[in-house]
mmCIF file of C-alpha atoms in Angstrom:
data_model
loop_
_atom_site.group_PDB
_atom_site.id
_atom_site.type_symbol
_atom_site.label_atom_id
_atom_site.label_comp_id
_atom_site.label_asym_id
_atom_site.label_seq_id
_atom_site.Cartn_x
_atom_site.Cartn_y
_atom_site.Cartn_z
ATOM 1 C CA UNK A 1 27.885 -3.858 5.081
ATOM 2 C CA UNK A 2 26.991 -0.577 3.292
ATOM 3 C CA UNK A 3 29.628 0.543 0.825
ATOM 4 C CA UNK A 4 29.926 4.487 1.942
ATOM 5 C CA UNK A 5 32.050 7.200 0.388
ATOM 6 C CA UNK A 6 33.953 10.318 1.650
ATOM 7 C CA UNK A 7 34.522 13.008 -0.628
ATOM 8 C CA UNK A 8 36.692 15.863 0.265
ATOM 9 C CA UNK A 9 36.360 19.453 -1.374
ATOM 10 C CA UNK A 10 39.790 19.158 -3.163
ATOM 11 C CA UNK A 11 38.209 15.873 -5.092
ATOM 12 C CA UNK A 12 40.209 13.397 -2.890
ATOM 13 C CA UNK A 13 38.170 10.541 -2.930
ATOM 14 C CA UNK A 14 37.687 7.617 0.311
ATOM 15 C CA UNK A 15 35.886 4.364 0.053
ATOM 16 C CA UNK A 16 35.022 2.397 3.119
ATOM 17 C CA UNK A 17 31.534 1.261 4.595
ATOM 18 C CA UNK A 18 29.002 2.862 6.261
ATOM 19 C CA UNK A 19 29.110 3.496 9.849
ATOM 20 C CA UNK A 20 25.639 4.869 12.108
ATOM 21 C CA UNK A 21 23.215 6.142 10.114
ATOM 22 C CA UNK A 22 22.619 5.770 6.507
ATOM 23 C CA UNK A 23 22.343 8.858 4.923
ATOM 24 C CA UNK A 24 24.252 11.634 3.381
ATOM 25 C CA UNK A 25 26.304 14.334 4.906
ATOM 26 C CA UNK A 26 28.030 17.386 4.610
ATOM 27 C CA UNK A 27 30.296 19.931 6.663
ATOM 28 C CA UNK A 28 33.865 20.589 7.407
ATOM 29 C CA UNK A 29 36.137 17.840 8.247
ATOM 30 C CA UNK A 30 38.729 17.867 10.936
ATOM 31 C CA UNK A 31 40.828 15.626 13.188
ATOM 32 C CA UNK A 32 41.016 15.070 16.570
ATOM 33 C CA UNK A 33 43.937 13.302 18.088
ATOM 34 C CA UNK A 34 42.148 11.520 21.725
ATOM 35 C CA UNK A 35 42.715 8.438 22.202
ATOM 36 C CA UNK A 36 40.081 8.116 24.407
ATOM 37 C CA UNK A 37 36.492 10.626 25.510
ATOM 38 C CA UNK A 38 34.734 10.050 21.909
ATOM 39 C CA UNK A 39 31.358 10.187 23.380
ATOM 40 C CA UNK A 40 32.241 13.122 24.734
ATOM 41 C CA UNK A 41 33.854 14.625 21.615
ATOM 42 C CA UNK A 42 30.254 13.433 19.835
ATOM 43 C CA UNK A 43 27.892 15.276 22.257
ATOM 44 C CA UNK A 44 30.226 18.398 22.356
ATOM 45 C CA UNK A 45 28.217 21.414 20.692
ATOM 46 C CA UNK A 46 31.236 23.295 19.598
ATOM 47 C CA UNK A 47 31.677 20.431 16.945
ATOM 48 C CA UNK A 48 28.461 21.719 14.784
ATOM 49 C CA UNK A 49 28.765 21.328 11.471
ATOM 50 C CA UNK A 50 31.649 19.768 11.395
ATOM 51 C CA UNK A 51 32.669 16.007 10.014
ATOM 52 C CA UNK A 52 35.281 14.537 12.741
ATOM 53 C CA UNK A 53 38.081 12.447 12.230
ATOM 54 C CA UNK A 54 39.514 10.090 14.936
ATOM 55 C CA UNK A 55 43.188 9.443 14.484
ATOM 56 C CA UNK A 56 43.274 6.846 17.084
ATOM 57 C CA UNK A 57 42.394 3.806 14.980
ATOM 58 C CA UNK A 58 39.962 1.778 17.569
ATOM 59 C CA UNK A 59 36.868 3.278 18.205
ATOM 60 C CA UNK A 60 33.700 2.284 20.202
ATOM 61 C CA UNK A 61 35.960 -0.643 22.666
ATOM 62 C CA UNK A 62 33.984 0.746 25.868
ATOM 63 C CA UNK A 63 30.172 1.640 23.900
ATOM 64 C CA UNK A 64 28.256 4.301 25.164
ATOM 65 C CA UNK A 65 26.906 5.078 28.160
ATOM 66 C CA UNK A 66 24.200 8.111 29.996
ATOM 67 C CA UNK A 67 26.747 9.559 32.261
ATOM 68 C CA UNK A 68 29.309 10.982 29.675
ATOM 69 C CA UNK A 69 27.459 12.930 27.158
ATOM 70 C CA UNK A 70 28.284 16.449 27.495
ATOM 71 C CA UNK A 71 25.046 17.601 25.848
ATOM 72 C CA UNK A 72 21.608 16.950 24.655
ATOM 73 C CA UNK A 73 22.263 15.144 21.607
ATOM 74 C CA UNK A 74 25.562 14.224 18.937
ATOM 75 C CA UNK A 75 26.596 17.568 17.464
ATOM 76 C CA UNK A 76 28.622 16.066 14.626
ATOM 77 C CA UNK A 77 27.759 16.451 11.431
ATOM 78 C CA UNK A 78 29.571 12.935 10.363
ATOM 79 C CA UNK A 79 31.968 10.494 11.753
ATOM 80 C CA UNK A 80 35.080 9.039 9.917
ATOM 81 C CA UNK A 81 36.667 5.720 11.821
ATOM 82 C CA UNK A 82 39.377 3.507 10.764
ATOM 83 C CA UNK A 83 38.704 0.480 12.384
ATOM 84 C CA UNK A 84 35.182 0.188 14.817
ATOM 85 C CA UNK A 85 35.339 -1.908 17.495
ATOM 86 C CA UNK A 86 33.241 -5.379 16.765
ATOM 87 C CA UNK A 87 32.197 -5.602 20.714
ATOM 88 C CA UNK A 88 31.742 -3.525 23.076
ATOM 89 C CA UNK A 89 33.065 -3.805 26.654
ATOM 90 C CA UNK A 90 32.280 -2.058 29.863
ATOM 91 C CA UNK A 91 30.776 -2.069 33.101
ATOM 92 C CA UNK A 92 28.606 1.280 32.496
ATOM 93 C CA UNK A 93 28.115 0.934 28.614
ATOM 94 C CA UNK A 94 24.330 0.092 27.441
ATOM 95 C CA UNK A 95 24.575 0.182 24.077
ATOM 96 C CA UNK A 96 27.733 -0.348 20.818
ATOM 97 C CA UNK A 97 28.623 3.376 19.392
ATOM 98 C CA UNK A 98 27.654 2.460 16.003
ATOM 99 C CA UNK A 99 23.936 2.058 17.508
ATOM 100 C CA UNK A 100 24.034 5.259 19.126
ATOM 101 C CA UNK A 101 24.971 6.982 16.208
ATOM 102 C CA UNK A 102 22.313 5.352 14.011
ATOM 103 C CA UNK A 103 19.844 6.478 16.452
ATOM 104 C CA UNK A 104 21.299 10.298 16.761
ATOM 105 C CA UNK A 105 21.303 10.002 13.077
ATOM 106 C CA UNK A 106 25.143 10.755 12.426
ATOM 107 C CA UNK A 107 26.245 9.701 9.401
ATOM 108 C CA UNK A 108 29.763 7.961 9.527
ATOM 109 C CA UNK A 109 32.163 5.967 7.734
ATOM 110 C CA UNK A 110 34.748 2.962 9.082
ATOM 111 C CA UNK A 111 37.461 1.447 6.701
ATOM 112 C CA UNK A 112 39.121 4.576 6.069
ATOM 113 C CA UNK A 113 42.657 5.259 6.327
ATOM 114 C CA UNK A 114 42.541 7.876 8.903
ATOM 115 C CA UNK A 115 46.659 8.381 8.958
ATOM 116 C CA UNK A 116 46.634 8.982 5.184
ATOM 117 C CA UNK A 117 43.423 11.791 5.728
ATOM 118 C CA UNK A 118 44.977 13.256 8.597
ATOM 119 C CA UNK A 119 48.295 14.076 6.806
ATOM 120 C CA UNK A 120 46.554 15.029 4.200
ATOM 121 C CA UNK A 121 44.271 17.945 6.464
ATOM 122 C CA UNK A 122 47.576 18.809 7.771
ATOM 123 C CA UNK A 123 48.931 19.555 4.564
ATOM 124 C CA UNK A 124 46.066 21.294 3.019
ATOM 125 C CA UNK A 125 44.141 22.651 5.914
ATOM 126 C CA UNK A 126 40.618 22.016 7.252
ATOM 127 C CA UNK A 127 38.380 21.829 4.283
ATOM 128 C CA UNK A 128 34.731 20.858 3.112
ATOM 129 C CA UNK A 129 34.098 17.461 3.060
ATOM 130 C CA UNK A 130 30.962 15.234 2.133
ATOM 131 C CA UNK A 131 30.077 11.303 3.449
ATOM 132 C CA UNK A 132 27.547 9.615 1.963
ATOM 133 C CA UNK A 133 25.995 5.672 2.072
ATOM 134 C CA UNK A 134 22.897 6.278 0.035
ATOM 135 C CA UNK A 135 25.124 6.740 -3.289
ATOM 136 C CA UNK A 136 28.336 5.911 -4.557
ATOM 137 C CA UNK A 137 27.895 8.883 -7.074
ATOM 138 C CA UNK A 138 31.562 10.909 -6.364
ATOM 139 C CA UNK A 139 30.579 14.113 -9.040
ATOM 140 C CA UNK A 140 27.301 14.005 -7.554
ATOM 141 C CA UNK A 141 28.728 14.387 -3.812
ATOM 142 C CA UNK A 142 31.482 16.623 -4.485
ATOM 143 C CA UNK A 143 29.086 19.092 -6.031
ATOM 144 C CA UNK A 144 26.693 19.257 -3.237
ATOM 145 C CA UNK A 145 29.926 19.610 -0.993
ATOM 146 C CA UNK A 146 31.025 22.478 -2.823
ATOM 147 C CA UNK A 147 27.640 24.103 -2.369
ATOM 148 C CA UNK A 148 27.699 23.901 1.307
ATOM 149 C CA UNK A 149 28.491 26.888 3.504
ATOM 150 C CA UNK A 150 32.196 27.341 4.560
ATOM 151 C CA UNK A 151 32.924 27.431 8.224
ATOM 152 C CA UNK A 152 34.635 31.260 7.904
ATOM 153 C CA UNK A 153 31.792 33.602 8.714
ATOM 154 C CA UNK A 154 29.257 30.765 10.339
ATOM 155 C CA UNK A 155 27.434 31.650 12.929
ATOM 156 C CA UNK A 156 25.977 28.929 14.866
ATOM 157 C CA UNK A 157 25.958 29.400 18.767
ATOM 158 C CA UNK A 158 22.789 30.061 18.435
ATOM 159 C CA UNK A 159 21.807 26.697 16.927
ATOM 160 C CA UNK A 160 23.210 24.803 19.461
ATOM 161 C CA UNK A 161 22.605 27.104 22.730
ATOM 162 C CA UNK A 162 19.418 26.607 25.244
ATOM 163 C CA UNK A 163 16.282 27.475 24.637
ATOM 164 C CA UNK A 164 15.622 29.016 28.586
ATOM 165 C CA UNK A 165 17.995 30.084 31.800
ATOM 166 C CA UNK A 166 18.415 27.014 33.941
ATOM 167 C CA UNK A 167 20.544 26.907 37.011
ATOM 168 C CA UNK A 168 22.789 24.395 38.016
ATOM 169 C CA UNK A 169 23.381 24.037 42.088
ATOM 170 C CA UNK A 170 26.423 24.940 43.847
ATOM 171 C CA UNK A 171 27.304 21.837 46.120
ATOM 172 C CA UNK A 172 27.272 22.213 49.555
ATOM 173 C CA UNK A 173 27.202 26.135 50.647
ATOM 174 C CA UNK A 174 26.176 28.394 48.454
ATOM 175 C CA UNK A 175 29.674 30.771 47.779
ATOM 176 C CA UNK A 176 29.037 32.743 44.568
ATOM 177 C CA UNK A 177 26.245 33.297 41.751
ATOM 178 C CA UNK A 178 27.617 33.101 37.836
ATOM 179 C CA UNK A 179 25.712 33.956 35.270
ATOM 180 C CA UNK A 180 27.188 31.590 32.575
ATOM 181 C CA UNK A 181 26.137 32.489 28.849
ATOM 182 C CA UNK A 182 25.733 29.078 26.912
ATOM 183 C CA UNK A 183 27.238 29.443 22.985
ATOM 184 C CA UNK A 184 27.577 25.702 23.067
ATOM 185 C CA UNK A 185 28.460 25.107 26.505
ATOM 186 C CA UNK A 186 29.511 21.205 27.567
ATOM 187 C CA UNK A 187 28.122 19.765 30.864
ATOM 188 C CA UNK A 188 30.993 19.432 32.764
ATOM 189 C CA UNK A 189 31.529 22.954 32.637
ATOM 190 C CA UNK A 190 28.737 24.521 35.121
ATOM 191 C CA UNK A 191 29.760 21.102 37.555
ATOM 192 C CA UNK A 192 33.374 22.210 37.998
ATOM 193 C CA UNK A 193 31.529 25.444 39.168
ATOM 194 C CA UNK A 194 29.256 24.002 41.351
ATOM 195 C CA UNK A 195 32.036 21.624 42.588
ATOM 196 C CA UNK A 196 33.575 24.960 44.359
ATOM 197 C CA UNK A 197 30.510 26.613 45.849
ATOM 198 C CA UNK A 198 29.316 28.201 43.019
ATOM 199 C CA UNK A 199 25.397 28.304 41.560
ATOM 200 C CA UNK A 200 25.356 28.853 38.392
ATOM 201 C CA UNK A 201 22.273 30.155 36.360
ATOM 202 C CA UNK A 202 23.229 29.186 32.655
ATOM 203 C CA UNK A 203 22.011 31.846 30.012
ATOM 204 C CA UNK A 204 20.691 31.439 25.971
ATOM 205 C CA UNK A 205 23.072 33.377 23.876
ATOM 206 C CA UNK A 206 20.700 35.963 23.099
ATOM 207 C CA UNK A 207 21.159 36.915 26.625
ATOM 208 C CA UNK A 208 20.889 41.077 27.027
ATOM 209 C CA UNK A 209 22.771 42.755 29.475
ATOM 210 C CA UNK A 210 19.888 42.950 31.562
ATOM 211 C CA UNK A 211 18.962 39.155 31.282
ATOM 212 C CA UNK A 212 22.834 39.258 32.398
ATOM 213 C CA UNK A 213 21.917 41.786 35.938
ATOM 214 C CA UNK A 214 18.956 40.115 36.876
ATOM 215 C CA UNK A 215 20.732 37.401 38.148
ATOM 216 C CA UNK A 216 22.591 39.229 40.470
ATOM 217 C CA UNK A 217 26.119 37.552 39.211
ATOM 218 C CA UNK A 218 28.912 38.004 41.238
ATOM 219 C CA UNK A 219 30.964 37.153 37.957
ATOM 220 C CA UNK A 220 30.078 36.107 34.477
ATOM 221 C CA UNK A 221 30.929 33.316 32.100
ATOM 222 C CA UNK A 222 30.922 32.796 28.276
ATOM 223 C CA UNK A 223 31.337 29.283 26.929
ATOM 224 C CA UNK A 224 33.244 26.681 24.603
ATOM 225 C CA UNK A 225 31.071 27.254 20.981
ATOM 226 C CA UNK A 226 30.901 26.640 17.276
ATOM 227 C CA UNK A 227 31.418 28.991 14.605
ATOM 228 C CA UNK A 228 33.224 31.992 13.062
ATOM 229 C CA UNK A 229 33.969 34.279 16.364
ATOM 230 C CA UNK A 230 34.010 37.096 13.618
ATOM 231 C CA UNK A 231 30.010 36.582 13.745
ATOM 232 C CA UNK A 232 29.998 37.192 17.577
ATOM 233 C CA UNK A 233 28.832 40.916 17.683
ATOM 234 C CA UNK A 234 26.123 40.416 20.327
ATOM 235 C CA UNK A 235 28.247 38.745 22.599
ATOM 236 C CA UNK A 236 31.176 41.081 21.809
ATOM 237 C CA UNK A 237 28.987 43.796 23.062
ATOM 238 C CA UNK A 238 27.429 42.621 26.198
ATOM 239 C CA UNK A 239 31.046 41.848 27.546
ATOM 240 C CA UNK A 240 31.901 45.108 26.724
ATOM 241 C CA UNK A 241 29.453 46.398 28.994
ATOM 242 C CA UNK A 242 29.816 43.905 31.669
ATOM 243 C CA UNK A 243 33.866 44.906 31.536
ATOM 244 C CA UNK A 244 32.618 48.987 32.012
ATOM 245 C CA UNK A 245 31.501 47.904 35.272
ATOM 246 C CA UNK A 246 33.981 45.600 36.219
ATOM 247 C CA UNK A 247 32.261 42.522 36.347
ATOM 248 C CA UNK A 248 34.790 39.466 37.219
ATOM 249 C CA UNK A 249 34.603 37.752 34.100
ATOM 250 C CA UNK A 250 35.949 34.102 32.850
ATOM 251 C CA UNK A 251 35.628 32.809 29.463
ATOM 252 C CA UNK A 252 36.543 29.160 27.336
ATOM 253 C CA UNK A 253 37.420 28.599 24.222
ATOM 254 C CA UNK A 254 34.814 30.565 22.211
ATOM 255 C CA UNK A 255 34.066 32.886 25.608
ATOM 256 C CA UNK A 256 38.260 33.787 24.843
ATOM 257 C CA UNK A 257 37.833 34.831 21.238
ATOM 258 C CA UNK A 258 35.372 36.963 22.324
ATOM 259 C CA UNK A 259 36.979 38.185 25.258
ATOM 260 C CA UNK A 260 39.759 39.090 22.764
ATOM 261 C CA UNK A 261 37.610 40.845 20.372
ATOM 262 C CA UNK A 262 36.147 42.775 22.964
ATOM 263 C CA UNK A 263 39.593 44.209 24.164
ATOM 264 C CA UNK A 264 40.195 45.142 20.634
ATOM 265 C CA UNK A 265 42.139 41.781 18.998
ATOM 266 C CA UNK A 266 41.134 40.482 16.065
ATOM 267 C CA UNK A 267 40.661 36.534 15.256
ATOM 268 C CA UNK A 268 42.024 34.415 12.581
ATOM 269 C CA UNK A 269 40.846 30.983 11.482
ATOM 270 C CA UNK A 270 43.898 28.362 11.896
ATOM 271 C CA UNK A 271 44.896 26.250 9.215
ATOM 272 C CA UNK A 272 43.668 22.530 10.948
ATOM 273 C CA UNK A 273 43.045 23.768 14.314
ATOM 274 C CA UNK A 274 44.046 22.143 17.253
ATOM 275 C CA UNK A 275 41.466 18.883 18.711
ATOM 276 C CA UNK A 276 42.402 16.624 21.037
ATOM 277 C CA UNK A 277 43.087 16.069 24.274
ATOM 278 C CA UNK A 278 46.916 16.136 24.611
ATOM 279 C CA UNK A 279 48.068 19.631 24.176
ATOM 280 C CA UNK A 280 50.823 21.084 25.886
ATOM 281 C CA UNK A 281 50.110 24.900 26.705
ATOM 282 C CA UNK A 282 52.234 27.001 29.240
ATOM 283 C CA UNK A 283 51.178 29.615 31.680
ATOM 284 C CA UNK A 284 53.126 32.064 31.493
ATOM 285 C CA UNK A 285 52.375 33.163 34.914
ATOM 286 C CA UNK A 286 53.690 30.149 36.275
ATOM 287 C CA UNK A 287 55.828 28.764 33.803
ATOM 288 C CA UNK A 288 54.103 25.443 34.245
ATOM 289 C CA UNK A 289 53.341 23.355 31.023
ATOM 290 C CA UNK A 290 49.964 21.739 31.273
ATOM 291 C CA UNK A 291 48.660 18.861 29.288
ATOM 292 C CA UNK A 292 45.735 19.994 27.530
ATOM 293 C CA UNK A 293 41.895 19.228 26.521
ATOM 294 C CA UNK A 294 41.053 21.443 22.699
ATOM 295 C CA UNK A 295 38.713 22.102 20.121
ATOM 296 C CA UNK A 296 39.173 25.398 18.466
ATOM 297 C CA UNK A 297 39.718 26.060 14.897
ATOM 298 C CA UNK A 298 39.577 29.832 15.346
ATOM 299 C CA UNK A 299 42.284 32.112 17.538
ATOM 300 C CA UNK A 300 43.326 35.164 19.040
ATOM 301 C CA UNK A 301 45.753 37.523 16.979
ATOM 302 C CA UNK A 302 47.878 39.105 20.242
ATOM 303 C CA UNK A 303 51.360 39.478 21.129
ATOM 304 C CA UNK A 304 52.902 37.148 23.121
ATOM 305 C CA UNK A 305 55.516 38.932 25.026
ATOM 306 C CA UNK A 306 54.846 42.255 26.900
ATOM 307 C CA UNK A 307 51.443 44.155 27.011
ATOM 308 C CA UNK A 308 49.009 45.480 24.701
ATOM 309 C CA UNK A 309 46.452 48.233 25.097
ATOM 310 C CA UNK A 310 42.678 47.731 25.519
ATOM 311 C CA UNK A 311 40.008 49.929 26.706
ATOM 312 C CA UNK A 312 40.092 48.807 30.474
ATOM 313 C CA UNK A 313 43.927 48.678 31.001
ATOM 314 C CA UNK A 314 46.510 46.615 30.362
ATOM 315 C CA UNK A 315 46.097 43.325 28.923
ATOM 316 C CA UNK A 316 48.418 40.512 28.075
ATOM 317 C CA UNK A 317 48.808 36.924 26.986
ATOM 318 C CA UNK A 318 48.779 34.561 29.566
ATOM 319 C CA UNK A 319 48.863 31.108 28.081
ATOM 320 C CA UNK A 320 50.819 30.005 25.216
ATOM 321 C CA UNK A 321 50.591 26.759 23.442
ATOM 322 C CA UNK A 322 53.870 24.815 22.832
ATOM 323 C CA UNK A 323 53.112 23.406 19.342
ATOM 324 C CA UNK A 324 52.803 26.569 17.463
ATOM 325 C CA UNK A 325 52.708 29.108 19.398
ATOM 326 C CA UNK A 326 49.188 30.003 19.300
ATOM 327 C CA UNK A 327 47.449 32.540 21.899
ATOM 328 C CA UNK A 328 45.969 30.525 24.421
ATOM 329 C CA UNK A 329 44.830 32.622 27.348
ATOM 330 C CA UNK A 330 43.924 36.063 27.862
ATOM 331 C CA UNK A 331 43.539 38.491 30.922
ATOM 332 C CA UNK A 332 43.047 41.768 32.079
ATOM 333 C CA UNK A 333 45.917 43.395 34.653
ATOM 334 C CA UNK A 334 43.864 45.979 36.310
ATOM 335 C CA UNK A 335 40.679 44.101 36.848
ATOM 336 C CA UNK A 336 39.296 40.364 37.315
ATOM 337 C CA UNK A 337 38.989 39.048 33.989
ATOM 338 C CA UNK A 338 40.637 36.267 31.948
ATOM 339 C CA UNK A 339 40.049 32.980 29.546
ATOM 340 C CA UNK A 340 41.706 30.813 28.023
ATOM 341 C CA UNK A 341 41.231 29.079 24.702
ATOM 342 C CA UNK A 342 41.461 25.261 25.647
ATOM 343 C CA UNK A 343 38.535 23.075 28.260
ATOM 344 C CA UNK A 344 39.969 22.988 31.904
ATOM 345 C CA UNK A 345 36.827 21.124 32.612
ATOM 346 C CA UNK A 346 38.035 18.135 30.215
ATOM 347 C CA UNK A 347 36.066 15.461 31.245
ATOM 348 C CA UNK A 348 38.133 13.392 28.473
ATOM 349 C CA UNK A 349 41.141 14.317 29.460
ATOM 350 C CA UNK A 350 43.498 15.462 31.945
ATOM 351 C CA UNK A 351 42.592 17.376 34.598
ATOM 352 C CA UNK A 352 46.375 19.811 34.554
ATOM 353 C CA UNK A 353 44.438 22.809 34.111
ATOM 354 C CA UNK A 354 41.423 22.546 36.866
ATOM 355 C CA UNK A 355 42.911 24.857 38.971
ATOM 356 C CA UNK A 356 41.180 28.090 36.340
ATOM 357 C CA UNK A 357 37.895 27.137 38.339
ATOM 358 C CA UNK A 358 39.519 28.276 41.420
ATOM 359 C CA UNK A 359 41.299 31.151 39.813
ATOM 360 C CA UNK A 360 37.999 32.041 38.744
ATOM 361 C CA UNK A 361 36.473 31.737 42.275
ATOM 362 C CA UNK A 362 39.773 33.541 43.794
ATOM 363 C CA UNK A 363 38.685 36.621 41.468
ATOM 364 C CA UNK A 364 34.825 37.082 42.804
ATOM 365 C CA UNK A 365 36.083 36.937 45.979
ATOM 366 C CA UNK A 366 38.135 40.054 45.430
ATOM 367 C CA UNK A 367 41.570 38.175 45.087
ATOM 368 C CA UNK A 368 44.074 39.115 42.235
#
């Protein structure tokens, strides 16, 4: 095996061997706590530039199959795995994760005390990191790594969104038309749509308001993405206008951060971020406490109790999530427009919060 090395910004220093590609790599490293989905977590765009972590120490046991990517290609800009699975087993796989990543050419790294790095993000916060297999060279690494962009102020939804509008089916009779604008947007998303009736015609992020009319949408939808939400001004804008006239509107993850800015909240970058896939959030609507798919490391800066003010009525927070208290849904009281900041599609994970799609539905079709 390769002898690989993992080099955070702070000078902390991990030795292990190389895992998928050979190469070197650089981006910020974070941790996500699934036990299970890490295909999907690979090919999800919102991870761009950023080096992953998997807490769960046994990666790769069921391969890789063509069914589960959520994307195009492996978004990651490195891996970090304590312990890779030596075989592979399962009925659908067709190939072992380490080959996969070799061919997607992520650079990764097994061996590595994953506990010990997680504790130590938790402690210090999300940070710049470096991986590398072509040299053992740590002053060499940590230089380049400290020369390499921060994720505060990135703006990247363009680098991962689609190059042309597409639409996606609804299944069985056609109920509604959604124009969904793709920052990063995961597969699953636009198929819990089309699950309910609903054709969806997905957008580049560049979209203009008029790109936006001309499908005739009888609601709109921003995605999941990476980056700094701070960068977001386009998007910020065209929801604006597509609130003036009352569009029903529905937005994930990245599509609530800038539904938040666009009612007048600001954002703030959290200190690790929450990734995985076993949140618990509560709607406060309902009281219920749903177990929860994530991958943000940006928020929404809102109070949680009572209203607030924004330039089309009331708004307040909806969703809340248990661990720290962190906004995590959004809407509007006197018109059709909400989002929350975790994946109700989570085709890793549970499937508590599915019931947004028909929220979402229940709004175009003039419900409150």
């Amino acid at each position: 095996m390769t002898e690989a090395i993992l080099v955070l910004e702070d000078g902390r220093v991990f030795r292990g061997e190389s895992y998928g590609a050979v190469g070197e790599t650089v981006g910020e490293i974070v941790f996500s706590t699934g036990m299970t989905g890490y295909q999907e977590t690979l090919s999800d765009p919102s991870y761009r530039r950023q080096i992953v972590t998997m807490t769960a120490p046994h990666i790769g046991n069921t391969g890789v199959n063509d069914e589960d990517d959520e994307s195009q290609a492996f978004w990651v800009a490195g891996y970090v795995v304590r312990d890779p699975a030596r075989l592979s087993s399962n009925w659908r796989s067709n190939a072992t994760l380490d080959e996969r990543l070799a061919a997607q050419g992520v650079v990764g790294i097994s061996g590595v005390d994953t506990r010990a790095l997680t504790r130590h993000l938790r402690e210090l916060g999300a940070m710049r990191a470096g991986i590398s297999s072509e040299s053992t060279d740590v002053e060499s690494l940590l230089a380049t790594v400290k020369a390499s962009p921060s994720m505060a102020g990135a703006d990247l939804a363009g680098e991962v969104s689609t190059d042309q509008t597409y639409v996606v089916p609804a299944i069985g009779d056609r109920k509604f038309t959604v124009a969904a604008l793709d920052l990063g947007i995961k597969g699953m998303t636009p198929r819990r749509m089309s699950e309910r009736g609903i054709e969806v015609h997905v957008l580049p992020s560049g979209a203009t308001l008029d790109d936006v009319l001309a499908v005739k949408p009888d609601g709109v939808f921003m995605s999941n993405g990476p980056g700094d939400p701070a960068t977001a001004d386009s998007s910020v804008e065209l929801l604006q206008q597509l609130l003036e006239r009352k569009v029903p509107y529905f937005g994930i993850c990245f599509g609530n951060q800038i539904f938040g800015r666009a009612l007048g909240l600001g954002t703030y970058k959290l200190k690790y971020g929450h990734r995985g896939l076993n949140q618990p959030v509560q709607d406060l609507t309902t009281g219920k406490v749903e177990i929860t798919s994530h991958n943000h490391g940006f928020a929404v800066d809102a109070p949680i109790e009572g209203t607030f003010d924004t330039p089309y009525g009331k708004g307040r927070v909806t969703h809340v999530g248990l661990n720290d208290q962190v906004v995590e849904g959004l809407a509007l009281l006197e018109q059709p427009a909400f989002s929350v900041q975790y994946h109700p599609e989570a085709a890793a994970g549970p499937h508590d919060a599915d019931y947004l799609f028909d929220r979402f539905a229940e709004l175009m079709g003039g419900g409150r």
